[in-house]
Amino acid sequence: MELKTSQPLFVRSGQPRVMGNVPPKNPNFTGRESLLAAVEAQLRSDETAAVLPHALHGMGGVGKSQLAIEYIYRHSHEYNVIWWIPAERESLVLGALVDLARALNLDVGPQANTAVPAVREALRTGRPYDNWLLVFDNAEDIESVRAYFPTGGPGKIIVTSRNRDWERVAAPLTVNVFEREESIALLQRRARDLSTEDADRLAEALGDLPLAIEQGGAWHAATGMPVSEYLHLLEQRRPGILELDPSPDYPISVAAAWNISLDQLAASNPAARQLLEICSCMAPEPIPLSMLRGTRNVDITPELDPVLRDPVLLARATRDLSKLSLIKLDHKNGTLHIHRLMQAVLAAGIDESRTRDLRRAAHVLLASAKPGAPAAPDQWPAYQALLPHVMASGAVRTSDPWGRELIASIVLYLYFWGAHTAGAEMAQEAWDAWRAGASEEDPQVLQMGKHLAFLLLQTGEVEKALELNETVLEISRRRSIAEEELIDSMTQMAGALRYKGDFTAARELDMEADSRARDLFGPEEPPTLLAAHSYGVSLRASGRFAQARELDEETVRQWDTLYGPTNGLTLNTMNGLAIDIRENGDYPAARVMQEETYRIYRTVFGEDNASTIRAARNLAVCRRRDASLQEASDLTEETLERFTLRYGSDYPDTLACAVNATVDRRLRGEFDSSRELGEKTLERYRATLGARHAYALITMTNLAATLRALGDVDGAEALDLEASGMYREVLGELHPFTLTGSLGLANNHYARLDFDAARVVDEELLPKFVRSCGSHHPLTLACRANLALDLRGLHRIQEADELNSEAIEGFTRVLGPDHPWLVAARLHQRIECDIAPMPL
């Protein structure tokens, strides 16, 4: 096909504004002009707004990826954004898109579940850059990869794949072996002294397969061996290769060519050969050279150990591998790359015992390269670079303690990075494998069980998490298990119980764990403070806010002393302490504290960090309670959008924020929107946590207030009656949530002008509020003000005035001068109280 000239997609001199992850240009790229023209024509023909992929199909070794790389470098000036996305595994796609979000300067954090949706939206809208090109390389799983395509947008997509099913969804372009002229040109480019006749004979023997041609040319250039001798070696190896596998997934020509190089390498540099075999256990993705350079103290083989301990010898080994085209070195990014077909060739010639030894060696190298704290965003790129090799090498099933420590860190990294499902899957595989190969009492096995249970909670599998925590706790109570392991298992179990909604059982377990920790470690050690924090959460969930506040104040002091005021552990407990103060009735103080906590989170952790967003959710409630309704509502809506974008609509944090938004919209007068959101949230809570969970009941209470505002008193009463009965069963008679929910019953009676029925409810509630919250708590004062209205409706004016005066006096002391509840009491208006879900 003749290459035709045509108008470029976008005329501009220079390079794209954003270009990344693209492999280095192949300086020996030869031919393929008709295919390159076909790629260009297919991309040009797509005039619609929808982004349709254009798949480059072909068997391994035909140069699909090389064709895409060459197209990029020839046409880079025509695009604003070019990004290369390794697509063999979903985690690689996520990592590449997170990198793209950073390159586009999107206002998102480094977490995958924030950055990836933001990138897709930016590409769809063409902001900040239009005219983009994405290349999804080695995309075998069609549905998984397509899920990450931008929906529409001013850009193009190229897919390289061996899966011909892409033809169903993309305009296919079949890539075949070289034309003979292309083979000869490449061979003579690699080996300049090669005659056309010899190049033709060599190309014939290698089947014109580009990968084999490159290998043969590299061999001739490196050794100068006569072509006739090389062809004889190829013929000698063909029968043996055919015996290895009657249906090999690699071409015979490339296997034979590589085996010649491998035999020579085994004789001239056995350490390099061993290094290559170990790398064959890794993923066919860039391997960080730093992983090999940090191995001075490892013991693998007598030949390889000196190489790994000497940077000069290591550089020589990788250079020998590169010279023979057995690997590709990317000096710019400090990585080496081994072709997946090379991996297959090596695997075919190694027995099972040797394979196990190589995998163990790979696990040693990976473990020695373990990055720092998995919660630290600056360490995430290093974890992302190791992740595909950990998965491909089977390191998740290792029995080595250091290797298992790496797996535990990667599981935690996946959680903090936002890939919760991937983290749960890895934790599940590790838990199953480690239990099968070691005692269930092994500390690392128990710890992985707890990691898995925690991630199952994050993915909504509460019952499965609870069952797993029960198993781990039962094992941890055995005499052979260290006390500190038992304490940790107890706090993990308490967390699962809170998700289930059994706050009382969680509080009792946390109380035991807190007591044990204080006896074992003393009051100032981190394990004690972790147990104390969990106990504070359970006290808060149980409605014991004063006790929680006292405990959390001491815990914050100790965290601050140990790690400082900006540490995540300090801030986490401070976030809880602000809730304690708020629910104890000191709304102004709670807001002041949470404003500062949120400021620190934003400064230290960033705007889009998950913990920052959770702090924002809490701050929005503190603002609402302190009468800053517009500020509260704006922050709630912003936070709801962030949670929804990051986690979806069914995630616990999203649901809790939606409950708050239901209240804020009612207070803004957006009653229909409030009702719609409240109904959807109630349905989702019932589906995820169950109809009897306290947070489903809270949603019912807040939704009932919206229905009353809309005049649907019957609907409100139905919700309040159902919720009030379950509140008592689930939380108890005196829990502040139970009492607040019952205020709605009185409000329904009052809305019907049944003042006596409202009085009966409010008179019963008032002493309970005094007992549970105190006589000066805003909720107690709200009940007193509402009871005054009941009495006024019954013409008991003197009693009503006395109660109202007491309420106004109390509100004046504890609330701001313009607080809606104080204003309502002065104007003799009904007060509606709301409930905010708290972190579990």
mmCIF file of N, CA and C in Angstrom, residues 158-257:
data_model
loop_
_atom_site.group_PDB
_atom_site.id
_atom_site.type_symbol
_atom_site.label_atom_id
_atom_site.label_comp_id
_atom_site.label_asym_id
_atom_site.label_seq_id
_atom_site.Cartn_x
_atom_site.Cartn_y
_atom_site.Cartn_z
ATOM 1 N N ILE A 158 -5.961 3.522 20.510
ATOM 2 C CA ILE A 158 -5.386 2.359 19.826
ATOM 3 C C ILE A 158 -5.299 1.230 20.853
ATOM 4 N N VAL A 159 -5.689 0.048 20.417
ATOM 5 C CA VAL A 159 -5.572 -1.132 21.262
ATOM 6 C C VAL A 159 -4.650 -2.121 20.568
ATOM 7 N N THR A 160 -3.679 -2.671 21.271
ATOM 8 C CA THR A 160 -2.914 -3.797 20.736
ATOM 9 C C THR A 160 -3.314 -5.034 21.520
ATOM 10 N N SER A 161 -3.532 -6.132 20.802
ATOM 11 C CA SER A 161 -4.057 -7.321 21.467
ATOM 12 C C SER A 161 -3.847 -8.548 20.605
ATOM 13 N N ARG A 162 -3.759 -9.711 21.270
ATOM 14 C CA ARG A 162 -3.791 -10.983 20.560
ATOM 15 C C ARG A 162 -5.203 -11.541 20.494
ATOM 16 N N ASN A 163 -6.134 -10.893 21.140
ATOM 17 C CA ASN A 163 -7.521 -11.367 21.206
ATOM 18 C C ASN A 163 -8.300 -10.832 20.002
ATOM 19 N N ARG A 164 -8.608 -11.713 19.061
ATOM 20 C CA ARG A 164 -9.269 -11.276 17.836
ATOM 21 C C ARG A 164 -10.723 -10.891 18.069
ATOM 22 N N ASP A 165 -11.252 -11.143 19.270
ATOM 23 C CA ASP A 165 -12.627 -10.725 19.556
ATOM 24 C C ASP A 165 -12.780 -9.209 19.566
ATOM 25 N N TRP A 166 -11.661 -8.479 19.590
ATOM 26 C CA TRP A 166 -11.755 -7.022 19.493
ATOM 27 C C TRP A 166 -12.428 -6.597 18.186
ATOM 28 N N GLU A 167 -12.418 -7.482 17.192
ATOM 29 C CA GLU A 167 -13.060 -7.149 15.922
ATOM 30 C C GLU A 167 -14.544 -6.847 16.098
ATOM 31 N N ARG A 168 -15.135 -7.364 17.183
ATOM 32 C CA ARG A 168 -16.557 -7.115 17.420
ATOM 33 C C ARG A 168 -16.823 -5.669 17.805
ATOM 34 N N VAL A 169 -15.850 -5.001 18.375
ATOM 35 C CA VAL A 169 -16.089 -3.665 18.922
ATOM 36 C C VAL A 169 -15.155 -2.619 18.339
ATOM 37 N N ALA A 170 -14.280 -3.013 17.433
ATOM 38 C CA ALA A 170 -13.295 -2.068 16.911
ATOM 39 C C ALA A 170 -12.998 -2.390 15.456
ATOM 40 N N ALA A 171 -12.552 -1.377 14.730
ATOM 41 C CA ALA A 171 -12.109 -1.590 13.353
ATOM 42 C C ALA A 171 -10.770 -2.322 13.404
ATOM 43 N N PRO A 172 -10.715 -3.552 12.896
ATOM 44 C CA PRO A 172 -9.500 -4.351 13.079
ATOM 45 C C PRO A 172 -8.417 -4.012 12.050
ATOM 46 N N LEU A 173 -7.204 -4.161 12.459
ATOM 47 C CA LEU A 173 -6.063 -4.031 11.564
ATOM 48 C C LEU A 173 -5.148 -5.205 11.869
ATOM 49 N N THR A 174 -5.045 -6.154 10.975
ATOM 50 C CA THR A 174 -4.270 -7.363 11.218
ATOM 51 C C THR A 174 -2.804 -7.127 10.889
ATOM 52 N N VAL A 175 -1.963 -7.418 11.846
ATOM 53 C CA VAL A 175 -0.527 -7.268 11.682
ATOM 54 C C VAL A 175 0.063 -8.656 11.443
ATOM 55 N N ASN A 176 0.803 -8.823 10.345
ATOM 56 C CA ASN A 176 1.369 -10.121 10.018
ATOM 57 C C ASN A 176 2.887 -10.047 10.106
ATOM 58 N N VAL A 177 3.533 -11.108 9.652
ATOM 59 C CA VAL A 177 4.997 -11.115 9.662
ATOM 60 C C VAL A 177 5.507 -10.113 8.628
ATOM 61 N N PHE A 178 6.808 -9.897 8.652
ATOM 62 C CA PHE A 178 7.429 -8.966 7.711
ATOM 63 C C PHE A 178 7.279 -9.451 6.264
ATOM 64 N N GLU A 179 7.211 -8.491 5.365
ATOM 65 C CA GLU A 179 7.542 -8.796 3.982
ATOM 66 C C GLU A 179 9.046 -9.085 3.938
ATOM 67 N N ARG A 180 9.460 -9.899 2.966
ATOM 68 C CA ARG A 180 10.870 -10.303 2.933
ATOM 69 C C ARG A 180 11.798 -9.098 2.836
ATOM 70 N N GLU A 181 11.400 -8.094 2.070
ATOM 71 C CA GLU A 181 12.259 -6.912 1.949
ATOM 72 C C GLU A 181 12.439 -6.228 3.304
ATOM 73 N N GLU A 182 11.389 -6.235 4.122
ATOM 74 C CA GLU A 182 11.477 -5.617 5.454
ATOM 75 C C GLU A 182 12.409 -6.428 6.350
ATOM 76 N N SER A 183 12.332 -7.760 6.250
ATOM 77 C CA SER A 183 13.224 -8.606 7.049
ATOM 78 C C SER A 183 14.674 -8.349 6.692
ATOM 79 N N ILE A 184 14.946 -8.306 5.388
ATOM 80 C CA ILE A 184 16.325 -8.085 4.943
ATOM 81 C C ILE A 184 16.819 -6.714 5.411
ATOM 82 N N ALA A 185 15.964 -5.709 5.300
ATOM 83 C CA ALA A 185 16.361 -4.356 5.701
ATOM 84 C C ALA A 185 16.704 -4.298 7.188
ATOM 85 N N LEU A 186 15.905 -4.950 8.013
ATOM 86 C CA LEU A 186 16.175 -4.922 9.450
ATOM 87 C C LEU A 186 17.450 -5.689 9.774
ATOM 88 N N LEU A 187 17.629 -6.858 9.169
ATOM 89 C CA LEU A 187 18.848 -7.640 9.435
ATOM 90 C C LEU A 187 20.094 -6.856 9.042
ATOM 91 N N GLN A 188 20.051 -6.204 7.913
ATOM 92 C CA GLN A 188 21.227 -5.447 7.470
ATOM 93 C C GLN A 188 21.417 -4.168 8.291
ATOM 94 N N ARG A 189 20.340 -3.698 8.881
ATOM 95 C CA ARG A 189 20.483 -2.529 9.754
ATOM 96 C C ARG A 189 21.164 -2.920 11.061
ATOM 97 N N ARG A 190 20.840 -4.122 11.566
ATOM 98 C CA ARG A 190 21.457 -4.599 12.815
ATOM 99 C C ARG A 190 22.876 -5.106 12.564
ATOM 100 N N ALA A 191 23.072 -5.818 11.438
ATOM 101 C CA ALA A 191 24.387 -6.404 11.117
ATOM 102 C C ALA A 191 24.827 -5.851 9.763
ATOM 103 N N ARG A 192 25.596 -4.790 9.783
ATOM 104 C CA ARG A 192 25.883 -4.036 8.563
ATOM 105 C C ARG A 192 26.695 -4.836 7.544
ATOM 106 N N ASP A 193 27.442 -5.840 7.976
ATOM 107 C CA ASP A 193 28.268 -6.602 7.049
ATOM 108 C C ASP A 193 27.518 -7.764 6.407
ATOM 109 N N LEU A 194 26.224 -7.895 6.677
ATOM 110 C CA LEU A 194 25.449 -9.023 6.186
ATOM 111 C C LEU A 194 25.048 -8.790 4.728
ATOM 112 N N SER A 195 25.358 -9.767 3.859
ATOM 113 C CA SER A 195 24.995 -9.634 2.451
ATOM 114 C C SER A 195 23.495 -9.841 2.282
ATOM 115 N N THR A 196 22.982 -9.356 1.163
ATOM 116 C CA THR A 196 21.546 -9.521 0.885
ATOM 117 C C THR A 196 21.197 -10.998 0.771
ATOM 118 N N GLU A 197 22.084 -11.793 0.176
ATOM 119 C CA GLU A 197 21.820 -13.231 0.023
ATOM 120 C C GLU A 197 21.740 -13.911 1.395
ATOM 121 N N ASP A 198 22.726 -13.607 2.257
ATOM 122 C CA ASP A 198 22.710 -14.210 3.590
ATOM 123 C C ASP A 198 21.506 -13.725 4.407
ATOM 124 N N ALA A 199 21.173 -12.434 4.272
ATOM 125 C CA ALA A 199 20.011 -11.903 4.991
ATOM 126 C C ALA A 199 18.732 -12.600 4.538
ATOM 127 N N ASP A 200 18.640 -12.886 3.248
ATOM 128 C CA ASP A 200 17.456 -13.571 2.714
ATOM 129 C C ASP A 200 17.375 -14.993 3.270
ATOM 130 N N ARG A 201 18.504 -15.710 3.313
ATOM 131 C CA ARG A 201 18.509 -17.068 3.869
ATOM 132 C C ARG A 201 18.117 -17.045 5.345
ATOM 133 N N LEU A 202 18.644 -16.067 6.062
ATOM 134 C CA LEU A 202 18.349 -15.965 7.494
ATOM 135 C C LEU A 202 16.877 -15.625 7.732
ATOM 136 N N ALA A 203 16.345 -14.708 6.929
ATOM 137 C CA ALA A 203 14.936 -14.335 7.062
ATOM 138 C C ALA A 203 14.027 -15.521 6.779
ATOM 139 N N GLU A 204 14.388 -16.320 5.789
ATOM 140 C CA GLU A 204 13.608 -17.517 5.458
ATOM 141 C C GLU A 204 13.583 -18.479 6.646
ATOM 142 N N ALA A 205 14.737 -18.685 7.259
ATOM 143 C CA ALA A 205 14.820 -19.613 8.392
ATOM 144 C C ALA A 205 14.063 -19.102 9.612
ATOM 145 N N LEU A 206 14.019 -17.788 9.778
ATOM 146 C CA LEU A 206 13.357 -17.193 10.942
ATOM 147 C C LEU A 206 11.884 -16.890 10.675
ATOM 148 N N GLY A 207 11.399 -17.255 9.510
ATOM 149 C CA GLY A 207 9.976 -17.109 9.216
ATOM 150 C C GLY A 207 9.519 -15.669 9.088
ATOM 151 N N ASP A 208 10.435 -14.749 8.864
ATOM 152 C CA ASP A 208 10.103 -13.322 8.724
ATOM 153 C C ASP A 208 9.374 -12.763 9.947
ATOM 154 N N LEU A 209 9.476 -13.451 11.080
ATOM 155 C CA LEU A 209 8.848 -12.954 12.303
ATOM 156 C C LEU A 209 9.689 -11.810 12.860
ATOM 157 N N PRO A 210 9.116 -10.611 13.027
ATOM 158 C CA PRO A 210 9.930 -9.462 13.443
ATOM 159 C C PRO A 210 10.763 -9.700 14.699
ATOM 160 N N LEU A 211 10.186 -10.334 15.704
ATOM 161 C CA LEU A 211 10.927 -10.552 16.944
ATOM 162 C C LEU A 211 12.107 -11.482 16.708
ATOM 163 N N ALA A 212 11.902 -12.531 15.891
ATOM 164 C CA ALA A 212 12.998 -13.453 15.581
ATOM 165 C C ALA A 212 14.050 -12.777 14.706
ATOM 166 N N ILE A 213 13.598 -11.956 13.769
ATOM 167 C CA ILE A 213 14.532 -11.224 12.911
ATOM 168 C C ILE A 213 15.425 -10.316 13.754
ATOM 169 N N GLU A 214 14.825 -9.607 14.686
ATOM 170 C CA GLU A 214 15.610 -8.721 15.552
ATOM 171 C C GLU A 214 16.614 -9.532 16.354
ATOM 172 N N GLN A 215 16.188 -10.694 16.874
ATOM 173 C CA GLN A 215 17.078 -11.530 17.655
ATOM 174 C C GLN A 215 18.230 -12.066 16.809
ATOM 175 N N GLY A 216 17.902 -12.531 15.586
ATOM 176 C CA GLY A 216 18.950 -13.056 14.713
ATOM 177 C C GLY A 216 19.946 -11.982 14.309
ATOM 178 N N GLY A 217 19.437 -10.788 14.030
ATOM 179 C CA GLY A 217 20.333 -9.695 13.677
ATOM 180 C C GLY A 217 21.241 -9.308 14.829
ATOM 181 N N ALA A 218 20.673 -9.285 16.040
ATOM 182 C CA ALA A 218 21.473 -8.941 17.217
ATOM 183 C C ALA A 218 22.563 -9.987 17.446
ATOM 184 N N TRP A 219 22.205 -11.264 17.261
ATOM 185 C CA TRP A 219 23.203 -12.326 17.446
ATOM 186 C C TRP A 219 24.359 -12.179 16.465
ATOM 187 N N HIS A 220 24.031 -11.966 15.201
ATOM 188 C CA HIS A 220 25.080 -11.845 14.190
ATOM 189 C C HIS A 220 25.962 -10.623 14.462
ATOM 190 N N ALA A 221 25.310 -9.518 14.870
ATOM 191 C CA ALA A 221 26.078 -8.307 15.159
ATOM 192 C C ALA A 221 27.005 -8.515 16.343
ATOM 193 N N ALA A 222 26.566 -9.290 17.328
ATOM 194 C CA ALA A 222 27.347 -9.469 18.552
ATOM 195 C C ALA A 222 28.459 -10.497 18.386
ATOM 196 N N THR A 223 28.233 -11.521 17.538
ATOM 197 C CA THR A 223 29.185 -12.633 17.455
ATOM 198 C C THR A 223 29.932 -12.716 16.134
ATOM 199 N N GLY A 224 29.337 -12.190 15.048
ATOM 200 C CA GLY A 224 29.959 -12.317 13.739
ATOM 201 C C GLY A 224 29.946 -13.728 13.193
ATOM 202 N N MET A 225 29.149 -14.622 13.788
ATOM 203 C CA MET A 225 29.085 -16.008 13.343
ATOM 204 C C MET A 225 28.593 -16.082 11.894
ATOM 205 N N PRO A 226 29.198 -16.894 11.062
ATOM 206 C CA PRO A 226 28.718 -17.064 9.678
ATOM 207 C C PRO A 226 27.267 -17.538 9.661
ATOM 208 N N VAL A 227 26.549 -17.076 8.669
ATOM 209 C CA VAL A 227 25.128 -17.388 8.590
ATOM 210 C C VAL A 227 24.905 -18.887 8.453
ATOM 211 N N SER A 228 25.737 -19.559 7.676
ATOM 212 C CA SER A 228 25.556 -21.005 7.495
ATOM 213 C C SER A 228 25.668 -21.747 8.818
ATOM 214 N N GLU A 229 26.609 -21.336 9.663
ATOM 215 C CA GLU A 229 26.766 -21.981 10.974
ATOM 216 C C GLU A 229 25.546 -21.682 11.860
ATOM 217 N N TYR A 230 25.059 -20.457 11.792
ATOM 218 C CA TYR A 230 23.884 -20.076 12.588
ATOM 219 C C TYR A 230 22.653 -20.867 12.142
ATOM 220 N N LEU A 231 22.485 -21.031 10.827
ATOM 221 C CA LEU A 231 21.352 -21.793 10.317
ATOM 222 C C LEU A 231 21.437 -23.249 10.763
ATOM 223 N N HIS A 232 22.653 -23.779 10.824
ATOM 224 C CA HIS A 232 22.831 -25.146 11.303
ATOM 225 C C HIS A 232 22.394 -25.264 12.771
ATOM 226 N N LEU A 233 22.758 -24.272 13.592
ATOM 227 C CA LEU A 233 22.338 -24.274 14.995
ATOM 228 C C LEU A 233 20.817 -24.199 15.116
ATOM 229 N N LEU A 234 20.192 -23.392 14.253
ATOM 230 C CA LEU A 234 18.723 -23.292 14.279
ATOM 231 C C LEU A 234 18.078 -24.639 13.990
ATOM 232 N N GLU A 235 18.598 -25.330 12.963
ATOM 233 C CA GLU A 235 18.019 -26.617 12.599
ATOM 234 C C GLU A 235 18.192 -27.643 13.706
ATOM 235 N N GLN A 236 19.305 -27.552 14.413
ATOM 236 C CA GLN A 236 19.543 -28.485 15.511
ATOM 237 C C GLN A 236 18.523 -28.305 16.637
ATOM 238 N N ARG A 237 18.062 -27.086 16.829
ATOM 239 C CA ARG A 237 17.173 -26.811 17.959
ATOM 240 C C ARG A 237 15.691 -27.000 17.646
ATOM 241 N N ARG A 238 15.324 -26.974 16.405
ATOM 242 C CA ARG A 238 13.902 -27.087 16.054
ATOM 243 C C ARG A 238 13.250 -28.362 16.596
ATOM 244 N N PRO A 239 13.825 -29.546 16.408
ATOM 245 C CA PRO A 239 13.149 -30.747 16.920
ATOM 246 C C PRO A 239 12.946 -30.717 18.425
ATOM 247 N N GLY A 240 13.953 -30.246 19.162
ATOM 248 C CA GLY A 240 13.814 -30.194 20.614
ATOM 249 C C GLY A 240 12.723 -29.244 21.054
ATOM 250 N N ILE A 241 12.598 -28.147 20.345
ATOM 251 C CA ILE A 241 11.561 -27.174 20.686
ATOM 252 C C ILE A 241 10.185 -27.750 20.413
ATOM 253 N N LEU A 242 10.050 -28.469 19.320
ATOM 254 C CA LEU A 242 8.754 -29.089 18.997
ATOM 255 C C LEU A 242 8.355 -30.113 20.056
ATOM 256 N N GLU A 243 9.353 -30.780 20.651
ATOM 257 C CA GLU A 243 9.038 -31.775 21.675
ATOM 258 C C GLU A 243 8.590 -31.137 22.984
ATOM 259 N N LEU A 244 8.988 -29.915 23.206
ATOM 260 C CA LEU A 244 8.633 -29.268 24.464
ATOM 261 C C LEU A 244 7.132 -29.071 24.584
ATOM 262 N N ASP A 245 6.533 -28.741 23.483
ATOM 263 C CA ASP A 245 5.105 -28.430 23.522
ATOM 264 C C ASP A 245 4.541 -28.682 22.131
ATOM 265 N N PRO A 246 3.615 -29.621 21.978
ATOM 266 C CA PRO A 246 3.075 -29.889 20.643
ATOM 267 C C PRO A 246 2.334 -28.692 20.058
ATOM 268 N N SER A 247 1.946 -27.741 20.908
ATOM 269 C CA SER A 247 1.243 -26.553 20.431
ATOM 270 C C SER A 247 1.791 -25.326 21.151
ATOM 271 N N PRO A 248 3.036 -24.976 20.868
ATOM 272 C CA PRO A 248 3.656 -23.878 21.625
ATOM 273 C C PRO A 248 2.960 -22.559 21.358
ATOM 274 N N ASP A 249 2.934 -21.683 22.391
ATOM 275 C CA ASP A 249 2.313 -20.374 22.209
ATOM 276 C C ASP A 249 3.335 -19.353 21.731
ATOM 277 N N TYR A 250 4.448 -19.828 21.239
ATOM 278 C CA TYR A 250 5.432 -18.949 20.638
ATOM 279 C C TYR A 250 5.894 -19.581 19.328
ATOM 280 N N PRO A 251 6.308 -18.783 18.361
ATOM 281 C CA PRO A 251 6.762 -19.329 17.081
ATOM 282 C C PRO A 251 8.072 -20.101 17.244
ATOM 283 N N ILE A 252 8.206 -21.174 16.482
ATOM 284 C CA ILE A 252 9.395 -22.011 16.558
ATOM 285 C C ILE A 252 10.647 -21.211 16.208
ATOM 286 N N SER A 253 10.526 -20.316 15.250
ATOM 287 C CA SER A 253 11.701 -19.581 14.794
ATOM 288 C C SER A 253 12.299 -18.732 15.902
ATOM 289 N N VAL A 254 11.453 -18.030 16.628
ATOM 290 C CA VAL A 254 11.992 -17.165 17.677
ATOM 291 C C VAL A 254 12.522 -17.987 18.839
ATOM 292 N N ALA A 255 11.872 -19.129 19.126
ATOM 293 C CA ALA A 255 12.365 -19.983 20.203
ATOM 294 C C ALA A 255 13.739 -20.531 19.859
ATOM 295 N N ALA A 256 13.911 -20.975 18.614
ATOM 296 C CA ALA A 256 15.208 -21.506 18.209
ATOM 297 C C ALA A 256 16.283 -20.426 18.263
ATOM 298 N N ALA A 257 15.954 -19.220 17.793
ATOM 299 C CA ALA A 257 16.925 -18.125 17.801
ATOM 300 C C ALA A 257 17.326 -17.759 19.219
#
